[in-house]
Tab-separated table of C-alpha atoms in Angstrom:
chain	number	residue	atom	x	y	z
A	202	UNK	CA	0.054	-0.007	0.023
A	203	UNK	CA	1.429	3.409	-0.982
A	204	UNK	CA	2.465	5.523	1.672
A	205	UNK	CA	2.436	8.599	-0.637
A	206	UNK	CA	-0.195	11.239	0.168
A	207	UNK	CA	-2.241	11.864	-2.825
A	208	UNK	CA	-3.522	15.464	-1.877
A	209	UNK	CA	-6.884	15.450	-3.658
A	210	UNK	CA	-8.003	11.953	-2.771
A	211	UNK	CA	-7.021	12.123	0.783
A	212	UNK	CA	-8.271	15.713	1.186
A	213	UNK	CA	-11.688	14.484	-0.074
A	214	UNK	CA	-11.573	11.684	2.444
A	215	UNK	CA	-10.613	14.035	5.228
A	216	UNK	CA	-13.741	16.190	4.461
A	217	UNK	CA	-15.849	13.241	4.331
A	218	UNK	CA	-14.615	12.123	7.862
A	219	UNK	CA	-15.491	15.681	9.074
A	220	UNK	CA	-19.041	15.159	8.092
A	221	UNK	CA	-19.354	13.065	11.467
A	222	UNK	CA	-20.236	15.103	14.453
A	223	UNK	CA	-16.790	14.043	15.935
A	224	UNK	CA	-14.508	15.227	13.204
A	225	UNK	CA	-10.613	14.888	12.567
A	226	UNK	CA	-8.923	18.232	12.337
A	227	UNK	CA	-6.693	18.369	9.300
A	228	UNK	CA	-2.932	18.037	9.778
A	229	UNK	CA	0.002	16.557	7.877
A	230	UNK	CA	-0.044	13.597	10.483
A	231	UNK	CA	-3.480	12.878	9.708
A	232	UNK	CA	-2.804	12.698	5.934
A	233	UNK	CA	0.186	10.241	6.864
A	234	UNK	CA	-2.081	8.099	8.844
A	235	UNK	CA	-4.843	7.886	6.082
A	236	UNK	CA	-2.206	7.112	3.410
A	237	UNK	CA	-1.258	4.147	5.542
A	238	UNK	CA	-4.715	2.872	6.061
A	239	UNK	CA	-6.040	3.730	2.435
A	240	UNK	CA	-4.623	3.612	-1.021
A	241	UNK	CA	-5.151	6.798	-3.063
A	242	UNK	CA	-7.754	4.947	-5.137
A	243	UNK	CA	-9.452	3.634	-1.914
A	244	UNK	CA	-9.523	7.146	-0.385
A	245	UNK	CA	-11.232	8.577	-3.523
A	246	UNK	CA	-14.049	5.900	-3.474
A	247	UNK	CA	-14.501	6.118	0.403
A	248	UNK	CA	-14.814	9.945	0.271
A	249	UNK	CA	-18.074	9.265	-1.925
A	250	UNK	CA	-19.634	7.140	0.670
A	251	UNK	CA	-22.541	8.084	3.123
A	252	UNK	CA	-21.608	8.541	6.806
A	253	UNK	CA	-24.561	6.437	7.916
A	254	UNK	CA	-25.122	2.761	7.105
A	255	UNK	CA	-25.684	2.130	3.244
A	256	UNK	CA	-26.561	-0.673	0.835
A	257	UNK	CA	-24.280	-2.061	-2.122
A	258	UNK	CA	-27.025	-0.492	-4.476
A	259	UNK	CA	-26.296	2.965	-2.763
A	260	UNK	CA	-22.510	2.629	-3.164
A	261	UNK	CA	-22.683	1.160	-6.600
A	262	UNK	CA	-24.677	4.418	-7.548
A	263	UNK	CA	-22.287	6.791	-5.940
A	264	UNK	CA	-19.267	4.908	-7.670
A	265	UNK	CA	-21.032	4.552	-10.924
A	266	UNK	CA	-19.953	0.918	-10.703
A	267	UNK	CA	-21.832	-2.418	-11.371
A	268	UNK	CA	-23.316	-4.002	-7.974
A	269	UNK	CA	-21.013	-7.124	-8.089
A	270	UNK	CA	-17.770	-5.261	-8.480
A	271	UNK	CA	-18.934	-2.640	-5.815
A	272	UNK	CA	-19.754	-5.620	-3.220
A	273	UNK	CA	-16.123	-6.821	-3.988
A	274	UNK	CA	-14.485	-3.615	-3.132
A	275	UNK	CA	-16.811	-2.877	-0.041
A	276	UNK	CA	-15.889	-6.368	1.330
A	277	UNK	CA	-12.268	-5.740	0.770
A	278	UNK	CA	-12.417	-2.608	2.769
A	279	UNK	CA	-14.387	-4.336	5.554
A	280	UNK	CA	-11.770	-7.155	5.594
A	281	UNK	CA	-9.245	-4.465	6.586
A	282	UNK	CA	-11.714	-2.880	9.266
A	283	UNK	CA	-11.905	0.318	7.143
A	284	UNK	CA	-15.775	-0.465	6.772
A	285	UNK	CA	-18.068	-2.470	8.973
A	286	UNK	CA	-20.082	-5.212	7.098
A	287	UNK	CA	-23.397	-5.565	8.880
A	288	UNK	CA	-26.615	-7.643	8.654
A	289	UNK	CA	-29.582	-5.161	9.456
A	290	UNK	CA	-32.559	-7.506	9.794
A	291	UNK	CA	-31.597	-9.442	6.710
A	292	UNK	CA	-30.499	-6.694	4.748
A	293	UNK	CA	-26.673	-6.255	3.903
A	294	UNK	CA	-25.367	-2.879	4.681
A	295	UNK	CA	-21.950	-1.311	5.143
A	296	UNK	CA	-20.949	1.717	7.284
A	297	UNK	CA	-18.064	3.917	7.336
A	298	UNK	CA	-17.212	4.071	10.956
A	299	UNK	CA	-15.860	7.541	12.342
A	300	UNK	CA	-12.024	7.648	13.206
A	301	UNK	CA	-12.726	7.163	16.942
A	302	UNK	CA	-14.482	5.161	18.063
A	303	UNK	CA	-13.924	3.606	14.782
A	304	UNK	CA	-11.245	2.906	12.165
A	305	UNK	CA	-8.374	4.218	13.978
A	306	UNK	CA	-8.816	1.807	16.850
A	307	UNK	CA	-9.545	-1.148	14.626
A	308	UNK	CA	-6.367	-0.687	12.742
A	309	UNK	CA	-4.598	-1.547	16.088
A	310	UNK	CA	-7.089	-4.147	17.457
A	311	UNK	CA	-4.869	-7.165	16.363
A	312	UNK	CA	-1.481	-7.531	15.277
A	313	UNK	CA	-0.898	-7.576	11.513
A	314	UNK	CA	1.648	-7.498	8.951
A	315	UNK	CA	-0.076	-5.798	6.035
A	316	UNK	CA	0.606	-2.297	7.326
A	317	UNK	CA	3.534	-0.746	9.450
A	318	UNK	CA	1.901	-0.751	12.805
A	319	UNK	CA	4.764	0.825	14.450
A	320	UNK	CA	5.016	3.667	12.179
A	321	UNK	CA	1.080	3.912	12.578
A	322	UNK	CA	1.420	3.832	16.468
A	323	UNK	CA	3.898	6.577	16.297
A	324	UNK	CA	1.666	8.583	13.901
A	325	UNK	CA	-1.348	8.220	16.191
A	326	UNK	CA	0.719	9.208	19.153
A	327	UNK	CA	1.715	12.367	17.313
A	328	UNK	CA	-1.701	13.068	16.324
A	329	UNK	CA	-3.674	12.344	19.621
A	330	UNK	CA	-1.084	12.936	22.239
A	331	UNK	CA	1.092	15.591	20.978
A	332	UNK	CA	-1.022	17.808	18.686
A	333	UNK	CA	-4.127	17.384	20.617
A	334	UNK	CA	-6.528	19.170	18.267
A	335	UNK	CA	-8.324	15.752	17.742
A	336	UNK	CA	-8.625	14.816	21.138
A	337	UNK	CA	-10.164	18.210	22.013
A	338	UNK	CA	-12.558	17.816	18.909
A	339	UNK	CA	-13.455	14.352	19.957
A	340	UNK	CA	-13.927	14.942	23.735
A	341	UNK	CA	-14.867	18.559	24.106
A	342	UNK	CA	-16.673	19.955	20.932
A	343	UNK	CA	-20.099	18.758	21.940
A	344	UNK	CA	-22.160	18.902	25.309
A	345	UNK	CA	-23.138	15.174	24.529
A	346	UNK	CA	-20.310	13.155	25.178
A	347	UNK	CA	-19.120	10.288	22.952
A	348	UNK	CA	-18.288	7.907	25.913
A	349	UNK	CA	-19.506	7.455	29.382
A	350	UNK	CA	-18.065	5.618	32.484
A	351	UNK	CA	-19.476	2.536	34.107
A	352	UNK	CA	-19.382	2.033	37.743
A	353	UNK	CA	-17.487	-0.910	39.061
A	354	UNK	CA	-20.548	-3.132	40.302
A	355	UNK	CA	-18.925	-4.937	43.098
A	356	UNK	CA	-18.561	-1.902	45.214
A	357	UNK	CA	-22.175	-0.926	45.224
A	358	UNK	CA	-24.238	-0.936	48.479
A	359	UNK	CA	-27.652	-2.655	48.761
A	360	UNK	CA	-29.232	0.691	48.501
A	361	UNK	CA	-27.164	1.526	45.116
A	362	UNK	CA	-28.062	-1.812	43.761
A	363	UNK	CA	-31.818	-0.914	44.066
A	364	UNK	CA	-31.290	2.480	42.561
A	365	UNK	CA	-28.923	1.432	39.484
A	366	UNK	CA	-30.411	0.996	36.192
A	367	UNK	CA	-29.624	-1.768	33.660
A	368	UNK	CA	-27.894	0.352	31.073
A	369	UNK	CA	-25.667	1.657	33.902
A	370	UNK	CA	-24.214	-1.822	34.318
A	371	UNK	CA	-21.334	-2.978	32.261
A	372	UNK	CA	-22.586	-6.627	33.009
A	373	UNK	CA	-26.061	-5.953	31.639
A	374	UNK	CA	-24.453	-4.774	28.297
A	375	UNK	CA	-22.362	-7.893	28.166
A	376	UNK	CA	-25.184	-10.368	28.999
A	377	UNK	CA	-27.514	-8.728	26.657
A	378	UNK	CA	-25.435	-8.320	23.566
A	379	UNK	CA	-26.306	-10.295	20.397
A	380	UNK	CA	-22.537	-10.663	19.543
A	381	UNK	CA	-19.414	-9.870	21.841
A	382	UNK	CA	-16.072	-9.577	20.259
A	383	UNK	CA	-12.568	-9.289	22.259
A	384	UNK	CA	-9.674	-7.316	20.791
A	385	UNK	CA	-6.285	-6.042	21.601
A	386	UNK	CA	-6.521	-2.657	23.352
A	387	UNK	CA	-5.754	0.067	20.738
A	388	UNK	CA	-4.485	2.451	23.357
A	389	UNK	CA	-1.927	0.176	24.913
A	390	UNK	CA	-0.998	-1.343	21.507
A	391	UNK	CA	-0.257	2.197	20.257
A	392	UNK	CA	1.769	3.064	23.448
A	393	UNK	CA	3.648	-0.153	23.058
A	394	UNK	CA	5.089	1.051	19.655
A	395	UNK	CA	6.353	4.436	21.311
A	396	UNK	CA	7.754	2.631	24.382
A	397	UNK	CA	5.018	3.857	26.858
A	398	UNK	CA	3.022	0.846	27.390
A	399	UNK	CA	1.979	-0.426	30.925
A	400	UNK	CA	1.390	-3.786	32.075
A	401	UNK	CA	-2.343	-3.947	32.085
A	402	UNK	CA	-3.912	-6.648	30.042
A	403	UNK	CA	-4.023	-6.237	26.416
A	404	UNK	CA	-6.646	-8.666	25.166
A	405	UNK	CA	-9.641	-6.840	26.759
A	406	UNK	CA	-11.281	-4.400	24.477
A	407	UNK	CA	-14.851	-5.245	24.080
A	408	UNK	CA	-17.179	-4.541	21.052
A	409	UNK	CA	-20.874	-5.522	20.740
A	410	UNK	CA	-23.663	-6.179	18.277
A	411	UNK	CA	-23.116	-5.616	14.425
A	412	UNK	CA	-19.827	-3.794	15.027
A	413	UNK	CA	-18.514	-7.062	16.977
A	414	UNK	CA	-19.989	-9.417	14.103
A	415	UNK	CA	-18.140	-7.528	11.560
A	416	UNK	CA	-14.705	-7.275	13.425
A	417	UNK	CA	-15.283	-11.135	14.301
A	418	UNK	CA	-15.932	-11.994	10.618
A	419	UNK	CA	-12.651	-10.511	9.402
A	420	UNK	CA	-10.601	-11.671	12.559
A	421	UNK	CA	-10.239	-8.399	14.281
A	422	UNK	CA	-11.900	-9.652	17.333
A	423	UNK	CA	-12.437	-13.179	18.783
A	424	UNK	CA	-15.990	-14.226	19.507
A	425	UNK	CA	-16.855	-14.840	23.306
A	426	UNK	CA	-19.937	-15.806	25.202
A	427	UNK	CA	-21.200	-13.871	27.830
A	428	UNK	CA	-19.704	-15.662	30.760
A	429	UNK	CA	-16.287	-15.186	29.316
A	430	UNK	CA	-17.050	-11.448	28.694
A	431	UNK	CA	-17.961	-11.312	32.642
A	432	UNK	CA	-14.758	-13.015	33.449
A	433	UNK	CA	-12.882	-10.411	31.472
A	434	UNK	CA	-14.803	-7.569	33.224
A	435	UNK	CA	-13.870	-8.974	36.568
A	436	UNK	CA	-10.199	-9.191	35.342
A	437	UNK	CA	-10.361	-5.467	34.393
A	438	UNK	CA	-11.775	-4.555	37.898
A	439	UNK	CA	-8.674	-6.466	39.301
A	440	UNK	CA	-6.306	-4.560	37.381
A	441	UNK	CA	-8.114	-1.081	38.343
A	442	UNK	CA	-9.199	-0.474	34.631
A	443	UNK	CA	-11.978	1.944	34.057
A	444	UNK	CA	-14.920	0.706	31.939
A	445	UNK	CA	-15.718	3.493	29.385
A	446	UNK	CA	-18.174	2.707	26.819
A	447	UNK	CA	-20.598	4.198	24.127
A	448	UNK	CA	-22.743	7.047	25.714
A	449	UNK	CA	-25.995	5.312	24.912
A	450	UNK	CA	-28.644	3.387	26.919
A	451	UNK	CA	-29.581	0.991	24.208
A	452	UNK	CA	-27.217	-1.213	21.867
A	453	UNK	CA	-23.929	-0.176	23.230
A	454	UNK	CA	-21.198	-0.937	20.582
A	455	UNK	CA	-18.079	-0.826	22.731
A	456	UNK	CA	-16.621	-0.787	26.445
A	457	UNK	CA	-13.145	-0.234	26.580
A	458	UNK	CA	-11.014	-1.165	29.885
A	459	UNK	CA	-9.107	1.805	30.243
A	460	UNK	CA	-5.810	2.503	32.172
A	461	UNK	CA	-4.828	5.972	33.362
A	462	UNK	CA	-1.706	6.086	31.634
A	463	UNK	CA	-2.392	4.895	27.819
A	464	UNK	CA	-6.086	5.252	27.238
A	465	UNK	CA	-7.312	8.455	25.404
A	466	UNK	CA	-10.444	8.998	27.570
A	467	UNK	CA	-8.492	8.754	30.717
A	468	UNK	CA	-5.654	10.862	29.551
A	469	UNK	CA	-8.206	13.566	28.398
A	470	UNK	CA	-9.777	13.394	31.984
A	471	UNK	CA	-6.540	14.300	33.540
A	472	UNK	CA	-5.804	17.043	31.068
A	473	UNK	CA	-9.348	18.518	30.973
A	474	UNK	CA	-11.046	17.254	34.024
A	475	UNK	CA	-13.436	19.814	34.934
A	476	UNK	CA	-14.744	19.901	31.313
A	477	UNK	CA	-15.716	16.326	31.852
A	478	UNK	CA	-14.478	14.924	28.612
A	479	UNK	CA	-16.212	11.537	29.224
A	480	UNK	CA	-19.742	11.403	31.024
A	481	UNK	CA	-19.476	10.367	34.508
A	482	UNK	CA	-21.409	7.667	36.065
A	483	UNK	CA	-24.462	8.574	38.431
A	484	UNK	CA	-22.352	8.071	41.478
A	485	UNK	CA	-19.784	9.970	43.609
A	486	UNK	CA	-17.409	8.574	46.384
A	487	UNK	CA	-17.504	9.943	49.792
A	488	UNK	CA	-14.734	9.409	52.276
A	489	UNK	CA	-15.481	8.663	55.966
A	490	UNK	CA	-12.931	10.678	57.926
A	491	UNK	CA	-13.614	8.815	61.046
A	492	UNK	CA	-12.201	5.474	59.623
A	493	UNK	CA	-9.906	6.767	56.971
A	494	UNK	CA	-6.167	6.038	58.005
A	495	UNK	CA	-4.879	8.155	55.280
A	496	UNK	CA	-2.772	5.485	53.681
A	497	UNK	CA	-3.122	7.147	50.224
A	498	UNK	CA	-3.832	3.964	48.484
A	499	UNK	CA	-7.113	5.457	46.952
A	500	UNK	CA	-4.933	8.378	45.454
A	501	UNK	CA	-2.399	5.869	43.991
A	502	UNK	CA	-4.996	3.789	42.117
A	503	UNK	CA	-7.196	6.903	41.108
A	504	UNK	CA	-6.951	6.533	37.141
A	505	UNK	CA	-7.206	10.385	36.766
A	506	UNK	CA	-5.599	11.848	39.847
A	507	UNK	CA	-8.636	13.079	41.515
A	508	UNK	CA	-7.759	12.112	44.953
A	509	UNK	CA	-4.998	13.670	46.932
A	510	UNK	CA	-3.627	14.032	50.580
A	511	UNK	CA	-3.830	17.402	51.877
A	512	UNK	CA	-3.007	19.116	54.999
A	513	UNK	CA	-5.137	21.750	56.629
A	514	UNK	CA	-4.243	24.949	58.571
A	515	UNK	CA	-3.759	22.815	61.729
A	516	UNK	CA	-1.545	20.393	60.182
A	517	UNK	CA	-3.930	17.698	60.085
A	518	UNK	CA	-3.658	15.313	56.965
A	519	UNK	CA	-6.603	13.921	55.174
A	520	UNK	CA	-7.682	12.461	51.852
A	521	UNK	CA	-9.671	14.688	49.579
A	522	UNK	CA	-11.645	13.940	46.388
A	523	UNK	CA	-11.938	16.540	43.742
A	524	UNK	CA	-15.573	15.971	42.982
A	525	UNK	CA	-15.456	18.427	39.972
A	526	UNK	CA	-13.445	15.923	37.973
A	527	UNK	CA	-14.097	12.591	39.653
A	528	UNK	CA	-15.437	10.007	37.292
A	529	UNK	CA	-17.378	7.869	39.829
A	530	UNK	CA	-16.098	4.701	38.645
A	531	UNK	CA	-15.469	3.174	42.059
A	532	UNK	CA	-11.811	2.213	41.661
A	533	UNK	CA	-10.943	3.825	44.903
A	534	UNK	CA	-13.897	2.202	46.898
A	535	UNK	CA	-12.600	-1.141	45.732
A	536	UNK	CA	-9.097	-0.514	46.903
A	537	UNK	CA	-9.828	0.869	50.402
A	538	UNK	CA	-9.108	-1.800	52.917
A	539	UNK	CA	-10.837	0.104	55.712
A	540	UNK	CA	-14.043	0.424	53.673
A	541	UNK	CA	-13.845	3.985	54.384
A	542	UNK	CA	-15.097	4.942	51.116
A	543	UNK	CA	-18.656	4.712	49.842
A	544	UNK	CA	-20.478	5.590	46.572
A	545	UNK	CA	-23.547	8.014	46.750
A	546	UNK	CA	-25.899	8.986	44.003
A	547	UNK	CA	-24.762	12.435	42.534
A	548	UNK	CA	-27.155	15.449	43.122
A	549	UNK	CA	-27.323	16.140	39.402
A	550	UNK	CA	-29.360	13.567	37.124
A	551	UNK	CA	-27.197	12.134	34.429
A	552	UNK	CA	-28.934	12.148	30.992
A	553	UNK	CA	-27.928	9.360	28.553
A	554	UNK	CA	-28.937	9.335	24.880
A	555	UNK	CA	-31.290	6.632	23.928
A	556	UNK	CA	-29.240	5.124	21.061
A	557	UNK	CA	-26.507	5.947	18.566
A	558	UNK	CA	-28.778	7.600	16.359
A	559	UNK	CA	-30.076	9.876	19.202
A	560	UNK	CA	-26.546	10.659	20.183
A	561	UNK	CA	-25.123	11.351	16.814
A	562	UNK	CA	-28.193	13.754	16.176
A	563	UNK	CA	-27.618	15.551	19.583
A	564	UNK	CA	-23.863	15.788	18.775
A	565	UNK	CA	-24.600	17.119	15.368
A	566	UNK	CA	-27.088	19.795	16.552
A	567	UNK	CA	-24.704	21.077	19.172
A	568	UNK	CA	-22.043	21.449	16.619
A	569	UNK	CA	-24.352	22.918	13.947
A	570	UNK	CA	-23.925	20.144	11.569
A	571	UNK	CA	-27.364	18.459	11.492
A	572	UNK	CA	-27.641	19.022	7.834
A	573	UNK	CA	-24.684	16.657	7.116
A	574	UNK	CA	-26.783	13.820	8.555
A	575	UNK	CA	-29.895	14.500	6.659
A	576	UNK	CA	-28.704	15.615	3.203
A	577	UNK	CA	-25.516	13.452	3.143
A	578	UNK	CA	-24.970	11.601	-0.177
A	579	UNK	CA	-28.625	9.884	0.050
A	580	UNK	CA	-27.427	8.516	3.547
A	581	UNK	CA	-30.901	9.692	4.849
A	582	UNK	CA	-32.726	9.520	1.737
A	583	UNK	CA	-35.291	6.981	2.675
A	584	UNK	CA	-38.389	7.586	4.754
A	585	UNK	CA	-36.960	5.047	7.366
A	586	UNK	CA	-33.733	6.818	7.711
A	587	UNK	CA	-35.409	10.267	7.904
A	588	UNK	CA	-37.980	8.824	10.554
A	589	UNK	CA	-35.045	7.689	12.728
A	590	UNK	CA	-33.548	11.198	12.791
A	591	UNK	CA	-36.889	12.686	13.620
A	592	UNK	CA	-37.642	10.255	16.269
A	593	UNK	CA	-34.416	11.367	17.870
A	594	UNK	CA	-35.222	14.902	17.553
A	595	UNK	CA	-38.698	14.467	19.403
A	596	UNK	CA	-36.888	12.806	22.239
A	597	UNK	CA	-35.130	16.122	22.833
A	598	UNK	CA	-36.166	19.108	25.024
A	599	UNK	CA	-37.818	21.830	23.149
A	600	UNK	CA	-34.689	23.992	23.008
A	601	UNK	CA	-32.707	21.322	21.252
A	602	UNK	CA	-35.726	20.919	18.738
A	603	UNK	CA	-35.587	24.751	18.041
A	604	UNK	CA	-31.861	24.432	17.562
A	605	UNK	CA	-32.314	21.443	15.048
A	606	UNK	CA	-34.911	23.489	13.102
A	607	UNK	CA	-33.003	26.650	12.821
A	608	UNK	CA	-29.965	24.842	11.692
A	609	UNK	CA	-31.984	23.188	8.911
A	610	UNK	CA	-33.333	26.717	8.131
A	611	UNK	CA	-36.334	24.522	6.874
A	612	UNK	CA	-40.105	24.830	7.144
A	613	UNK	CA	-40.073	21.211	6.095
A	614	UNK	CA	-38.301	19.932	9.213
A	615	UNK	CA	-40.373	22.333	11.446
A	616	UNK	CA	-43.715	21.052	10.013
A	617	UNK	CA	-42.498	17.455	10.447
A	618	UNK	CA	-41.850	17.933	14.147
A	619	UNK	CA	-45.013	19.615	14.578
A	620	UNK	CA	-46.951	16.966	12.692
A	621	UNK	CA	-45.222	14.144	14.576
A	622	UNK	CA	-46.309	15.781	18.135
A	623	UNK	CA	-49.971	15.427	17.133
């Protein structure tokens, strides 16, 4: 595969990627990454694809190619995890995933020799950890977050057990998934290639549903059943890894088991903590100062440095949790040998989007790019797809609905919303 950047093809692909609510800021590093993953010809083809699921017929029309040749090329791209190959209730569909969570990660979710993964890892480190524009775009550009944290279930009290909802449990996501795929952790694999990896488990990245089925089909993930998935979840707990998954209530597509040193979400939480780059859990830890012995272990295991030992004006030392940045994961609770930390419900209610369409539409409205979803190369050209967008808008508060209508500058959308409410 050529590593020579064809400016027009890769520029077109970069513009296509930026139709997603979570974009990828242009840079020389991004072009180098794209030139490793896509040939110049492939970049030109993919740049013409919708950003939502599409059929072979849609791609063939966009490419002005017969359907047999189109399917072959789509499957070739899917075999390298550049597209996802899905069965949607018996209909064959493909989807161009966003960079993250998407084809950036997929490229490093197994060891492969068809691309230079060391070079790719170095470029990802440069683009995400040094340049930072992409990370800020990914985690901070919208009020609705891409990812959310799951609480470590073993530390919940009986009262919390009664209050916690199914979608807040990583175990429920695993047990209810139609497909479960386990892959190499992209973040630690990337860090391995720049000499910065930790010793946390690598074979522990979880994908679910159609995304998992496609990755399993092309050997980017290994199929496991729910019982092994639960075993791996507990293995993650034992290594003080934080579960960070898709910020939706239904059909969660991924759960990453994140360390504080390698994983993008945790690094972002350290750097931009008060801005909450990932959605917190509904819980917050509270320290019992009467039983706490100030051993400091909670501070050592906190993945984002939200706990520290402080000294008051009288010289008394105590452990303090920075609630403004705390994720509510429960790692500190699990590691307190004196049971001096307990989780309590946060005062503010955490709002989680219903599904990926709801989340994507919310993010698009907040970025002012809703039109990209509705008028994107026939992506939402069908009544069914338009109905999905409209349904997501109707789940939003009136202010967001007004923002959607204003962005579209369309009496058509306003009438649709009004008619649907009747």
